[in-house]
Coordinates of C-alpha atoms in Angstrom, one line a residue:
X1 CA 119.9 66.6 42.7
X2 CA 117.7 68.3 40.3
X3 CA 115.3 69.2 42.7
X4 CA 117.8 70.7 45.2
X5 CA 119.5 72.9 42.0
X6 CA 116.0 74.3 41.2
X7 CA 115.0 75.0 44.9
X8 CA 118.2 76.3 45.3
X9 CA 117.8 79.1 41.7
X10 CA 114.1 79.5 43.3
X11 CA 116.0 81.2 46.6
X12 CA 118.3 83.1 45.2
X13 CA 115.4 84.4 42.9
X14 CA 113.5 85.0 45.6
X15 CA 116.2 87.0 48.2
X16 CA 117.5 88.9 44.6
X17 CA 113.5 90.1 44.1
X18 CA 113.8 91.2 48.0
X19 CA 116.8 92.8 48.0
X20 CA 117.0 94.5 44.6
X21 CA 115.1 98.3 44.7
X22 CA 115.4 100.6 41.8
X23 CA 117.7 103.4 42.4
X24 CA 118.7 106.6 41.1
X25 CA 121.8 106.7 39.1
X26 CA 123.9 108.8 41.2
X27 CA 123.9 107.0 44.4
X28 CA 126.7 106.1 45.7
X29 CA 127.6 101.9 46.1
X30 CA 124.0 101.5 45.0
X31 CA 124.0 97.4 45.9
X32 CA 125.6 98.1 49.6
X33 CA 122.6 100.0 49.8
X34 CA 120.2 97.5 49.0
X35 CA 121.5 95.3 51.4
X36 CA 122.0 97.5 54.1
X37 CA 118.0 98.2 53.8
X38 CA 117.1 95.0 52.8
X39 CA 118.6 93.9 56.5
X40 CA 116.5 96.9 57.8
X41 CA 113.3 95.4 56.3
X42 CA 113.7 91.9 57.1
X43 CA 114.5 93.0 60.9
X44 CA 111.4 95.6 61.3
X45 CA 109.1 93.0 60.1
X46 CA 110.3 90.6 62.0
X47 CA 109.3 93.1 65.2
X48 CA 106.2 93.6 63.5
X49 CA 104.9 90.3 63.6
X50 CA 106.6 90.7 67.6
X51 CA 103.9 93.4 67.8
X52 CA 101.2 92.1 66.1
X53 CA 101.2 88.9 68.3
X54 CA 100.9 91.5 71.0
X55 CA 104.2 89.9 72.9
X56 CA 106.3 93.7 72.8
X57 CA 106.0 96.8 71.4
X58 CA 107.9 96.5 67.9
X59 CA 110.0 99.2 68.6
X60 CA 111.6 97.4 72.2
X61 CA 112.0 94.8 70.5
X62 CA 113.9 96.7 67.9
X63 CA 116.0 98.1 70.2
X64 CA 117.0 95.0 72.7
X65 CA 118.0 93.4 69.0
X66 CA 120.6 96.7 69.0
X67 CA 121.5 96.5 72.2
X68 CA 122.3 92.9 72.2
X69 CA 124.5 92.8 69.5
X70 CA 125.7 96.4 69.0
X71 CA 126.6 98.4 72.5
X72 CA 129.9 99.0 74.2
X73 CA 131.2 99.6 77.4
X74 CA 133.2 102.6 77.3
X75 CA 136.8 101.8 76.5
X76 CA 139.5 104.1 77.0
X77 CA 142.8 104.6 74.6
X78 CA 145.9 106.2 75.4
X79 CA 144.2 109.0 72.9
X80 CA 141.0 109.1 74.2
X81 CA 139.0 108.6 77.8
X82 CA 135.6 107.5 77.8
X83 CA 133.4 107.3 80.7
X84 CA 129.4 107.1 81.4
X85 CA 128.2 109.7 83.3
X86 CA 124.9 111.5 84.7
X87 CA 124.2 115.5 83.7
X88 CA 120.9 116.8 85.6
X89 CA 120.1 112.9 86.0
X90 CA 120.5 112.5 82.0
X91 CA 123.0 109.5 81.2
X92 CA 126.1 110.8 78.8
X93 CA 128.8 109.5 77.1
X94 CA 131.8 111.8 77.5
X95 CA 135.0 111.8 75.0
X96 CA 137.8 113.1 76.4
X97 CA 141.3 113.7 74.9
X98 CA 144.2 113.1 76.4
X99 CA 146.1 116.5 77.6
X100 CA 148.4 117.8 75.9
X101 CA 151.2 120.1 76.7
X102 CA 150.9 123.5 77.8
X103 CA 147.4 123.3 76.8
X104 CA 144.3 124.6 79.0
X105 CA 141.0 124.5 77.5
X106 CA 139.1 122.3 75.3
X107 CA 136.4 122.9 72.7
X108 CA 133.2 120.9 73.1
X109 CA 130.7 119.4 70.9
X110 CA 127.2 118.4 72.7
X111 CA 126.2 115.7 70.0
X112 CA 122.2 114.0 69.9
X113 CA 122.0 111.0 68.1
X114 CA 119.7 109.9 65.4
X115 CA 117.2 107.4 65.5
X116 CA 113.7 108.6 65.1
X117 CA 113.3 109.6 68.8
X118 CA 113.1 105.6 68.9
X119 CA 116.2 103.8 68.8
X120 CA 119.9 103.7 68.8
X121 CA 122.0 104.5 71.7
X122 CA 125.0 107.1 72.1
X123 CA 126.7 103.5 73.3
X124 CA 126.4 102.0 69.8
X125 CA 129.3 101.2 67.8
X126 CA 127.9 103.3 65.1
X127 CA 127.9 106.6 68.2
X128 CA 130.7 105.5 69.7
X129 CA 133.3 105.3 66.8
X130 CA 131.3 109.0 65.6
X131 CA 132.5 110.7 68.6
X132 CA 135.4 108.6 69.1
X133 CA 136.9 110.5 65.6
X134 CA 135.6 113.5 66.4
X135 CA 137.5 113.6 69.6
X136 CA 140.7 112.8 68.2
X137 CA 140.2 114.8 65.2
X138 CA 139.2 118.0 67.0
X139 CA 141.0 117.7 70.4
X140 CA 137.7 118.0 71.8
X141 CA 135.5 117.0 74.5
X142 CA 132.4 114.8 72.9
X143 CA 128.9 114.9 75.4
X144 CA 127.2 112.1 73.6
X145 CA 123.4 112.3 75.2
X146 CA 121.6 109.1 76.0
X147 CA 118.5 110.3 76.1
X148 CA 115.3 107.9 76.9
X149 CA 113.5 106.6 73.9
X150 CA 110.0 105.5 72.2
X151 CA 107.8 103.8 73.6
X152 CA 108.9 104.2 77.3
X153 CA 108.9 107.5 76.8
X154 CA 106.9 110.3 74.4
X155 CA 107.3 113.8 73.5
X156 CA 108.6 116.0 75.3
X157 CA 110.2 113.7 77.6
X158 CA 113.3 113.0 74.7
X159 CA 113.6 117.2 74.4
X160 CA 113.3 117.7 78.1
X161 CA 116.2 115.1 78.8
X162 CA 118.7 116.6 75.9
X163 CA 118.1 120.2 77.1
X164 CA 118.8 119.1 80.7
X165 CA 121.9 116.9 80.1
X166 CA 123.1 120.1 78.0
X167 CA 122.2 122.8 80.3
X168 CA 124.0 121.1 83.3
X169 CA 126.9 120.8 81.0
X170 CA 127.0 124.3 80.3
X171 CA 127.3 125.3 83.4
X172 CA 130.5 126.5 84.6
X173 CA 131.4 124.7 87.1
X174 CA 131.2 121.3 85.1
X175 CA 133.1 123.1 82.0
X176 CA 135.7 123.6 84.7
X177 CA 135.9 120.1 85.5
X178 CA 136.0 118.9 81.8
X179 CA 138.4 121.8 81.5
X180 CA 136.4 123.3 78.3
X181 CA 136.0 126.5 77.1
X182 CA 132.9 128.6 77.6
X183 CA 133.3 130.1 74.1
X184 CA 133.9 127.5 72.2
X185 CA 131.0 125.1 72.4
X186 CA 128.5 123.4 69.9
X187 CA 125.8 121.7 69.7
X188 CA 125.2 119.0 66.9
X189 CA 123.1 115.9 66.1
X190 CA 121.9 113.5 62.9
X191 CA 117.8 113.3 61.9
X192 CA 115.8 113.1 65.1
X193 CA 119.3 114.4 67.2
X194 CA 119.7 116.8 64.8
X195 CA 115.8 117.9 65.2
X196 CA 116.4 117.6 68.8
X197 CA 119.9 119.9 68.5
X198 CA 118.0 122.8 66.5
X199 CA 115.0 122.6 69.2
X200 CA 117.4 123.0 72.4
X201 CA 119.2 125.6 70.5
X202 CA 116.7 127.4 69.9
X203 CA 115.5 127.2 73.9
X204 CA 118.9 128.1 75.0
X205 CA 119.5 130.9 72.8
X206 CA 115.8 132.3 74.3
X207 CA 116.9 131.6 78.1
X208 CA 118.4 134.1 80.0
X209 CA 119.7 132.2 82.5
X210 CA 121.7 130.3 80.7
X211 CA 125.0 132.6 81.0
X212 CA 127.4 130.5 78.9
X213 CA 125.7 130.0 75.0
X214 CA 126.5 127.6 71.9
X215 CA 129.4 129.3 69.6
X216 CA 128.0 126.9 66.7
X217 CA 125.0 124.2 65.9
X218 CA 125.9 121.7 63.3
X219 CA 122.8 119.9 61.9
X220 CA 122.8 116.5 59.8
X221 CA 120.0 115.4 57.3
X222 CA 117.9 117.2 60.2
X223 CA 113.9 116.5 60.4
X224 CA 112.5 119.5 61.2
X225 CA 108.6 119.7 60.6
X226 CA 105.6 117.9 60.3
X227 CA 103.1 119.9 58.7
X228 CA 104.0 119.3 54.8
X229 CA 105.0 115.9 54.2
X230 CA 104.9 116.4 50.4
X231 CA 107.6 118.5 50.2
X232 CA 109.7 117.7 46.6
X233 CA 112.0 115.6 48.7
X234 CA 109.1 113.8 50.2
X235 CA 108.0 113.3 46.7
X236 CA 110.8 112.0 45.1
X237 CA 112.2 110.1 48.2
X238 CA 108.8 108.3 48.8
X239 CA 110.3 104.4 49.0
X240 CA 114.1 105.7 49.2
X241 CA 116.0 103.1 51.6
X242 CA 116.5 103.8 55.3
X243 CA 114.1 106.0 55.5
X244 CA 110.9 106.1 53.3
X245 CA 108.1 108.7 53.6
X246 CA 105.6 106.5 55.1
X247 CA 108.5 105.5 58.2
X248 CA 109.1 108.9 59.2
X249 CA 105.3 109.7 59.6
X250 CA 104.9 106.5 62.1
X251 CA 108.2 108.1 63.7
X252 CA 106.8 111.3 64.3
X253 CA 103.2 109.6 65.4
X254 CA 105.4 107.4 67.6
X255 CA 106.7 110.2 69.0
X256 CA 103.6 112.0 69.6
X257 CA 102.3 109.0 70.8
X258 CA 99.5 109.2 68.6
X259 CA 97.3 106.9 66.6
X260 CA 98.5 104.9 63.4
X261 CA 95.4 104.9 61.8
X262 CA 96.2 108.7 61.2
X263 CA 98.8 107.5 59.1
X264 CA 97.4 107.8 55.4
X265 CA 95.8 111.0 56.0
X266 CA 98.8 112.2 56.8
X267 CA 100.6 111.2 54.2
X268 CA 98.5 113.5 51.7
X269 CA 98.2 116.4 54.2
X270 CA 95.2 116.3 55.2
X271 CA 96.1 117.2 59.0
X272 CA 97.1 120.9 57.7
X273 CA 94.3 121.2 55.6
X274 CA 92.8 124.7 54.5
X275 CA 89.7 123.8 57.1
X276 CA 92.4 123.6 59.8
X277 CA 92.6 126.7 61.4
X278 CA 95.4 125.4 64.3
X279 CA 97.9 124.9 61.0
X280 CA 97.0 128.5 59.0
X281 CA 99.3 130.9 61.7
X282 CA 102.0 128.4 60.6
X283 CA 101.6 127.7 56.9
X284 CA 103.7 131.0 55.8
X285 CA 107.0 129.3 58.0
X286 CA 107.1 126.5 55.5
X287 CA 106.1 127.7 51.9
X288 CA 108.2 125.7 50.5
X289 CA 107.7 127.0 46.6
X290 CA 109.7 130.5 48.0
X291 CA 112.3 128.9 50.6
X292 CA 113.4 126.0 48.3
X293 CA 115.8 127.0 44.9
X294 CA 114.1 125.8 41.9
X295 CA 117.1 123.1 41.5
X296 CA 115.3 120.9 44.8
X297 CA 111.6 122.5 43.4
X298 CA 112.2 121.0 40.2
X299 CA 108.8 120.1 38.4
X300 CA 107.1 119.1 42.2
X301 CA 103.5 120.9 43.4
X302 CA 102.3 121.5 46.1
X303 CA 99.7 119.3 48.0
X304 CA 97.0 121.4 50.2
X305 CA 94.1 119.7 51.2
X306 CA 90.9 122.1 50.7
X307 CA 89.3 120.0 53.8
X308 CA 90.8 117.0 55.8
X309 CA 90.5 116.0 59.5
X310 CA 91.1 118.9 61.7
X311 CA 90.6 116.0 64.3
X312 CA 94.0 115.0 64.0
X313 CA 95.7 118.1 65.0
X314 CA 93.3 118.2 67.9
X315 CA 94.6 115.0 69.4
X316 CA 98.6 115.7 68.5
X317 CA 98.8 119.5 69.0
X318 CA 102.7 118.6 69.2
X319 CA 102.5 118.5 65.3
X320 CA 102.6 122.3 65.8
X321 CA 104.8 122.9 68.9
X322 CA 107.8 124.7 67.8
X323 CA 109.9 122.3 70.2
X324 CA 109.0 119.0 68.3
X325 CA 108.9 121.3 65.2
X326 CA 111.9 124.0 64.9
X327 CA 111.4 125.3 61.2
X328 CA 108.1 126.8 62.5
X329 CA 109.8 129.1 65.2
X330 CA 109.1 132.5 64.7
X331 CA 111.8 134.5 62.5
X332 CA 112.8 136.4 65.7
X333 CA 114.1 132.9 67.4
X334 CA 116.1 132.6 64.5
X335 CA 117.9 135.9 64.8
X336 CA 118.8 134.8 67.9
X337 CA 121.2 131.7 66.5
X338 CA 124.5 130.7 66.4
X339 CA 126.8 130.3 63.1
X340 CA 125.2 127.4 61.7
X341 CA 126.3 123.8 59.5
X342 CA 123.3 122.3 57.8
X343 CA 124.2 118.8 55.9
X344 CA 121.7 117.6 53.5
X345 CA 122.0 114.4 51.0
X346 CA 119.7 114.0 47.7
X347 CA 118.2 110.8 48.5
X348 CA 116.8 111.7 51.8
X349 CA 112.9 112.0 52.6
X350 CA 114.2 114.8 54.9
X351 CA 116.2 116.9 52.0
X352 CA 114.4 120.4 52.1
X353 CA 113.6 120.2 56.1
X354 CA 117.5 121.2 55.9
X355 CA 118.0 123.3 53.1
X356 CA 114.0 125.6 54.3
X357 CA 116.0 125.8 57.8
X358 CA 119.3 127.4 55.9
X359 CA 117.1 129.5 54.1
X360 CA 115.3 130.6 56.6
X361 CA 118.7 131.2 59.4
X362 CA 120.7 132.9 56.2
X363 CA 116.9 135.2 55.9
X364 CA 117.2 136.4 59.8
X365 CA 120.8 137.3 59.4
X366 CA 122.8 134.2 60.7
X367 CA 125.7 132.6 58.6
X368 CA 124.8 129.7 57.5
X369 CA 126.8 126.5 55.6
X370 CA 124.8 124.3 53.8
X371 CA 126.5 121.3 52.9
X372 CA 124.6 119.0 49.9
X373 CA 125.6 116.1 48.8
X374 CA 124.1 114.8 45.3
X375 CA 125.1 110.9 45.7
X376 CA 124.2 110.5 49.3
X377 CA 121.0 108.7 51.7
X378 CA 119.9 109.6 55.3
X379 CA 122.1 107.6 57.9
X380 CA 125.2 107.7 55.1
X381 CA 127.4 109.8 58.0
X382 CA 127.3 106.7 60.7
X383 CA 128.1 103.8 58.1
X384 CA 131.8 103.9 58.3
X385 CA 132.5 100.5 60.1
X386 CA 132.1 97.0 58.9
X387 CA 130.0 95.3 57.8
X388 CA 127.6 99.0 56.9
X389 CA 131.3 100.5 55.6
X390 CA 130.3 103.2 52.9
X391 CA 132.3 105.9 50.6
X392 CA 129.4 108.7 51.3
X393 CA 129.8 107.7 55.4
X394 CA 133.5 108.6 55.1
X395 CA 133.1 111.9 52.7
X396 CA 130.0 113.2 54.9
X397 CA 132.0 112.5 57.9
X398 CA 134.9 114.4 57.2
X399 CA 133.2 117.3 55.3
X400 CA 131.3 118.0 58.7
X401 CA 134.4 117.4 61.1
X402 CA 136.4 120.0 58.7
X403 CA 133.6 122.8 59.4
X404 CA 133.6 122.0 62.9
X405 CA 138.0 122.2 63.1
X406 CA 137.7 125.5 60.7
X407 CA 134.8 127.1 63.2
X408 CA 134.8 125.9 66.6

């Protein structure tokens, strides 16, 4: 019996030591949080060792463990339709309210989910109850993109299939059959959607062929550059939960299919070095000691490399293509935006990507809302559901459904 009690003290000693990470003061249910990533962890390591046994890549593995216990079939309500469907040969999710009387046409929200380019699925519970609320809460028809993913696909397969699916919707014929209005469209996403929202923005609003254009974009905890990963976020946020620095470099090498071994360099900026003449043109787009208010600057330096390893940005030029990369557009592809929602959270790695992309909209001329929250982490907007049911999931949620009702 004594043996068992101490065995038993040794485990909970041991998952406590796991579990427990140091947090700052002002996030919001701080132990929810620790479990939420400490469930993250244990499941990516698990598809490590997956990967290092050279049975899978770790991030199929990843995925088929999310698709096994976490997609839906779409299910229809008396409030809402749901049905799969193929834009430009793109699958979608479309939300669509029930009719109502005397009314004509819908607004629309195009909306990219998150997931590092890698995983999740508009078909996750997480995606589904999102778009779910938004069309019930708007009246609006939700195009939820399924676009392909990491590894079975690289850049700039996953932008090629989100501006296809939303081109095809924008056409008029299929607003017709979804009985939406031309005018009153957006186009939305979180993290790597929400990079992949600015990008097609950005490619519509420069496409002249495209004769029906986004009323509004509505950005959350965006990622929107890799040239400065030591931003003051990226500083402060360096081990922050969901999503710490060193993740969201493998993310965008995974993307880029590149090599990990690029990894550390990265991490210190050594592939935008001084000695690397491809990053120089660009540098100016992301100064971050002029686009950043000294509340996020706070006591933070900058980190430029006199030399590093030019090599790098030789074998992933897509570090620098303004497609994988939208903060680096020029400033007259940002004239060319719509009225735009930015939401940031103070715990996130990818903080100032948001708050440089305000700055820089609100600097060509285009009204711009940025939405910060002080208590909240990357993901917070999607973790309104059991078991992952926060307070900052519900707040962020409605905050950015409210711009959308007062502006689309």
């Amino acid at each position: 019996m004594k043996s068992a009690f101490v065995l038993l003290t040794a485990l909970v000693a041991l998952t406590a030591y796991y579990v427990y990470l140091p947090l700052p003061s002002t996030v919001s249910d701080p132990w929810k949080l620790m479990l939420l990533d400490a469930t993250f962890r244990a499941t990516q390591q698990m598809c490590n060792l997956v990967h290092c046994l050279r049975l899978s890549h770790h991030l199929r593995v990843l995925n088929y463990v999310i698709g096994t216990f976490d997609k839906l079939e779409p299910s229809s309500s008396e409030q809402i339709k749901i049905t799969d469907a193929l834009f430009d040969g793109v699958e979608v999710r479309v939300f669509e309210p029930s009719p109502k009387q005397d009314e004509t046409l819908k607004r629309s929200v195009v909306y990219i989910h998150g997931g590092g380019w890698a995983l999740a699925s508009a078909r996750t519970s997480f995606y589904n109850n999102l778009c779910r609320i938004m069309a019930e809460s708007l009246n609006a028809v939700i195009v939820s993109i399924e676009y392909r993913l990491v590894p079975e696909v690289h850049f700039p397969e996953q932008f090629h299939d989100t501006l296809r699916a939303t081109k095809y919707f924008l056409r008029s014929d299929i607003l017709a059959k979804y009985s939406v209005d031309p005018g009153r469209i957006a186009i939305s996403g979180d993290s790597a959607g929400g990079n992949l929202a600015a990008a097609v923005c950005q490619q519509l609003s420069l496409d002249d062929s495209v004769t029906n254009k986004l009323k509004l974009q509505a950005l959350i905890y965006p990622v929107l550059q890799a040239l400065d990963f030591n931003t003051p976020s990226y500083q402060q946020n360096t081990d922050m939960p969901v999503l710490p620095r060193f993740v969201m470099v493998k993310f965008w090498i995974d993307y880029f299919n590149g090599n990990y071994d690029f990894a550390p360099s990265m991490l210190i900026n050594n592939h935008t070095s001084l000695d690397v003449s491809q990053a120089v043109y660009f540098r100016g787009r992301l100064n971050w000691t002029s686009l950043l208010p000294s509340t996020f600057k706070k006591n933070y330096k900058p980190v430029i490399q006199p030399r590093g390893k030019a090599e790098i940005i030789q074998e992933i030029p897509a570090l620098l293509d303004i497609r994988a990369a939208p903060l680096l557009a020029e400033k007259e592809t940002f004239q060319l935006q719509p009225k735009t929602y930015i939401l940031t959270c103070e715990n996130d790695v990818l903080r100032d990507d948001g708050i440089m992309y305000a700055k820089r909209l609100e600097s060509a001329g285009v009204e711009v809302t940025l939405d910060h929250f002080d208590d909240c982490f990357h993901g917070c907007m999607i973790f309104t559901i059991w078991p992952t049911n926060f307070s900052s999931g519900h707040r962020t949620r409605d905050s950015y459904i409210k711009w959308l009702a007062e502006n689309l």
